[in-house]
mmCIF file of C-alpha atoms in Angstrom:
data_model
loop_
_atom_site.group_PDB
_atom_site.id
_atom_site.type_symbol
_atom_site.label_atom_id
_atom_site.label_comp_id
_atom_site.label_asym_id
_atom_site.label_seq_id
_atom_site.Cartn_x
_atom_site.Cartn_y
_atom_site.Cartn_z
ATOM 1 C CA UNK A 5 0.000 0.000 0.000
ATOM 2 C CA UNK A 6 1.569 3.597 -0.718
ATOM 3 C CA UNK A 7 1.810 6.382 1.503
ATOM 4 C CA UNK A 8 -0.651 8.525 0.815
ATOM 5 C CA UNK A 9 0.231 11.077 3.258
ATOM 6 C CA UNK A 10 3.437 13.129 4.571
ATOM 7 C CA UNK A 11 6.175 11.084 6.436
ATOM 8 C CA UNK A 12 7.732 13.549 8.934
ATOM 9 C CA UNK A 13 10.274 10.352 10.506
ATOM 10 C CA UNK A 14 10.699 7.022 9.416
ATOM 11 C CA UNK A 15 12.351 4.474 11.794
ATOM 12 C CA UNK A 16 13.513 0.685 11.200
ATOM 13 C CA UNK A 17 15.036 -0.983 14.070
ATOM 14 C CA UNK A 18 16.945 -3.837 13.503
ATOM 15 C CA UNK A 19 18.731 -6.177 15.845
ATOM 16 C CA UNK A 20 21.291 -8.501 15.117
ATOM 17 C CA UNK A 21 22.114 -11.298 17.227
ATOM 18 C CA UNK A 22 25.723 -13.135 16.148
ATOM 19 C CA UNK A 23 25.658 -12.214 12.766
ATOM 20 C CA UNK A 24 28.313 -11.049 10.588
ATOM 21 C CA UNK A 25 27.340 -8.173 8.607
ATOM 22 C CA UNK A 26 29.124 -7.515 5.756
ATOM 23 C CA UNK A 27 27.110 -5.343 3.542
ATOM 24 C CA UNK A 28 23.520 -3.661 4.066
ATOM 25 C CA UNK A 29 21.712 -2.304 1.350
ATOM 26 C CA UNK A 30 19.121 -0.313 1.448
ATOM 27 C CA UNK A 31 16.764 0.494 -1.323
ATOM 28 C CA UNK A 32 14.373 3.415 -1.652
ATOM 29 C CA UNK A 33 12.289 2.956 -4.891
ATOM 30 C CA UNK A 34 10.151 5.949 -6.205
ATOM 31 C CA UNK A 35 9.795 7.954 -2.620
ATOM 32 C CA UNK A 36 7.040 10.366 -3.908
ATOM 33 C CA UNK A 37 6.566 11.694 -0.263
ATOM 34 C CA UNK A 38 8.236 14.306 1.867
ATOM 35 C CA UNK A 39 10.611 12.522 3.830
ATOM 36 C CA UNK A 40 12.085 14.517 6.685
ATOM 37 C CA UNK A 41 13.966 12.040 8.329
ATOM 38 C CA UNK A 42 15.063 8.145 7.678
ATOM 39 C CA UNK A 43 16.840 6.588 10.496
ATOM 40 C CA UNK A 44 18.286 3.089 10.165
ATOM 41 C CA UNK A 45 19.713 2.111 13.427
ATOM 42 C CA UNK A 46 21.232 -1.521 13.609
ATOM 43 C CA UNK A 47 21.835 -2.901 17.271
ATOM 44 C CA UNK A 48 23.499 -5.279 18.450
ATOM 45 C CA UNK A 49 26.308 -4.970 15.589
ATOM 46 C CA UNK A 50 29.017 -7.597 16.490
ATOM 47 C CA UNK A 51 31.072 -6.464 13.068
ATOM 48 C CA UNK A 52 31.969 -3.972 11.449
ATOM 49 C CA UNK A 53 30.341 -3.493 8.515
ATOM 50 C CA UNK A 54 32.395 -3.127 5.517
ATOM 51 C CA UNK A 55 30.207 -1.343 3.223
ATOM 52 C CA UNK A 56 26.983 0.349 3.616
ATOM 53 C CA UNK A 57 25.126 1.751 0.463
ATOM 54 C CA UNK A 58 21.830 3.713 -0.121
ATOM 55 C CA UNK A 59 20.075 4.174 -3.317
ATOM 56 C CA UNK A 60 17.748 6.043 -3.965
ATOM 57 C CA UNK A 61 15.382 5.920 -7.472
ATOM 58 C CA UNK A 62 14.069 8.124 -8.791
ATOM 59 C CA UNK A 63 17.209 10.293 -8.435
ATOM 60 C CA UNK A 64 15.232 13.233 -8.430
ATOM 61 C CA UNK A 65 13.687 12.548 -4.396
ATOM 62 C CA UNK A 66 13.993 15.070 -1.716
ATOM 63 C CA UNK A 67 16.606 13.209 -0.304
ATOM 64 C CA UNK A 68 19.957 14.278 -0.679
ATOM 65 C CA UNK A 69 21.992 14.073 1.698
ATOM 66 C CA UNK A 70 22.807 11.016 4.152
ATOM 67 C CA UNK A 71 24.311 10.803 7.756
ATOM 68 C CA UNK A 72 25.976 8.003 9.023
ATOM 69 C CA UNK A 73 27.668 7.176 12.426
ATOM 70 C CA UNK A 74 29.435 4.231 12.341
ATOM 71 C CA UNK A 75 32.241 2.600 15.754
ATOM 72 C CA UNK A 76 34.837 4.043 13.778
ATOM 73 C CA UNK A 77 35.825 7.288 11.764
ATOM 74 C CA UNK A 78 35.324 6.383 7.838
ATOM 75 C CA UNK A 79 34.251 8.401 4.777
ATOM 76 C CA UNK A 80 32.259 7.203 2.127
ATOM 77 C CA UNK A 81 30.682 9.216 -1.040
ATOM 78 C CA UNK A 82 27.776 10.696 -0.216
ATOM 79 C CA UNK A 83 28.227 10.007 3.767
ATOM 80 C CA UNK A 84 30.088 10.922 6.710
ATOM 81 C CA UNK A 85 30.959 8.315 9.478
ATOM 82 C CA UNK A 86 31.773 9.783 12.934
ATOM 83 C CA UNK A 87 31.849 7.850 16.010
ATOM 84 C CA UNK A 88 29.890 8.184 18.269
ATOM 85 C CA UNK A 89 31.078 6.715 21.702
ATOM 86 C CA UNK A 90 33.783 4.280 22.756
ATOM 87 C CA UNK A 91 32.066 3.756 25.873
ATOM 88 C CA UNK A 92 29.177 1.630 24.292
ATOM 89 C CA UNK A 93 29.048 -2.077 24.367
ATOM 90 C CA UNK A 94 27.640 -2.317 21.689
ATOM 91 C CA UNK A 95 27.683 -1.168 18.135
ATOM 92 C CA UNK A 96 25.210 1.558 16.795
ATOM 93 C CA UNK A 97 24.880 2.604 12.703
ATOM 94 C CA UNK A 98 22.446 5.222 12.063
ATOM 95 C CA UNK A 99 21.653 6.876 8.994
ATOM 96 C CA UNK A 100 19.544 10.016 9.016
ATOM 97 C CA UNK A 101 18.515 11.569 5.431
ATOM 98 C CA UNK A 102 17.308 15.053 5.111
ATOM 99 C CA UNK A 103 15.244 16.372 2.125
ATOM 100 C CA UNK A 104 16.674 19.494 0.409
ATOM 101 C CA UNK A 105 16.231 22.960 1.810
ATOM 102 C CA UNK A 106 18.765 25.254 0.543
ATOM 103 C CA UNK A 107 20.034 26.122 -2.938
ATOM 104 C CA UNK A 108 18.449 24.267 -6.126
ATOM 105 C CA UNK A 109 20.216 21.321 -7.777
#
């Protein structure tokens, strides 16, 4: 069924018990919504995950930008991994799109 109304925040929660993530993918086909905010947050995350994509079709969505936050400083096109606490015993990835709202293509 598709959304027939505005999505202010989208959230999937997914948790991960002993298993060894190598690459996530996630797939946004023809988002003809206003997305404000998509957060993927993964947790447990017993690996580090070696690549994390997002695609997005048609190119032309309000998304543009992505945030990531990964246990370790990386950089990726089109995202930005920071850490975001040694402390935690426990591995967090979060992703956190943004439609445009400055400046045209």
């Amino acid at each position: 069924m598709p959304f027939e109304s505005d999505v202010r925040s989208l959230e999937l929660v997914l948790l991960l018990l002993d298993i060894d993530v190598r690459s996530l993918e996630l797939v946004l086909l023809q988002l003809y919504i206003d997305v404000c905010s998509l957060e993927l947050v993964l947790l447990p995350l017993d690996t580090d995950a070696c690549s994390l994509e997002m695609t997005l079709s048609p190119l032309n969505s309000d998304v543009v930008w992505f945030h990531c936050i990964d246990n370790r400083v990386q950089r990726k096109t089109g995202m930005t991994y920071r850490k975001i606490g040694e402390n935690m015993n426990r591995s967090a990835i979060c992703i956190e799109g943004r439609n445009k709202m400055s400046e045209g293509t």
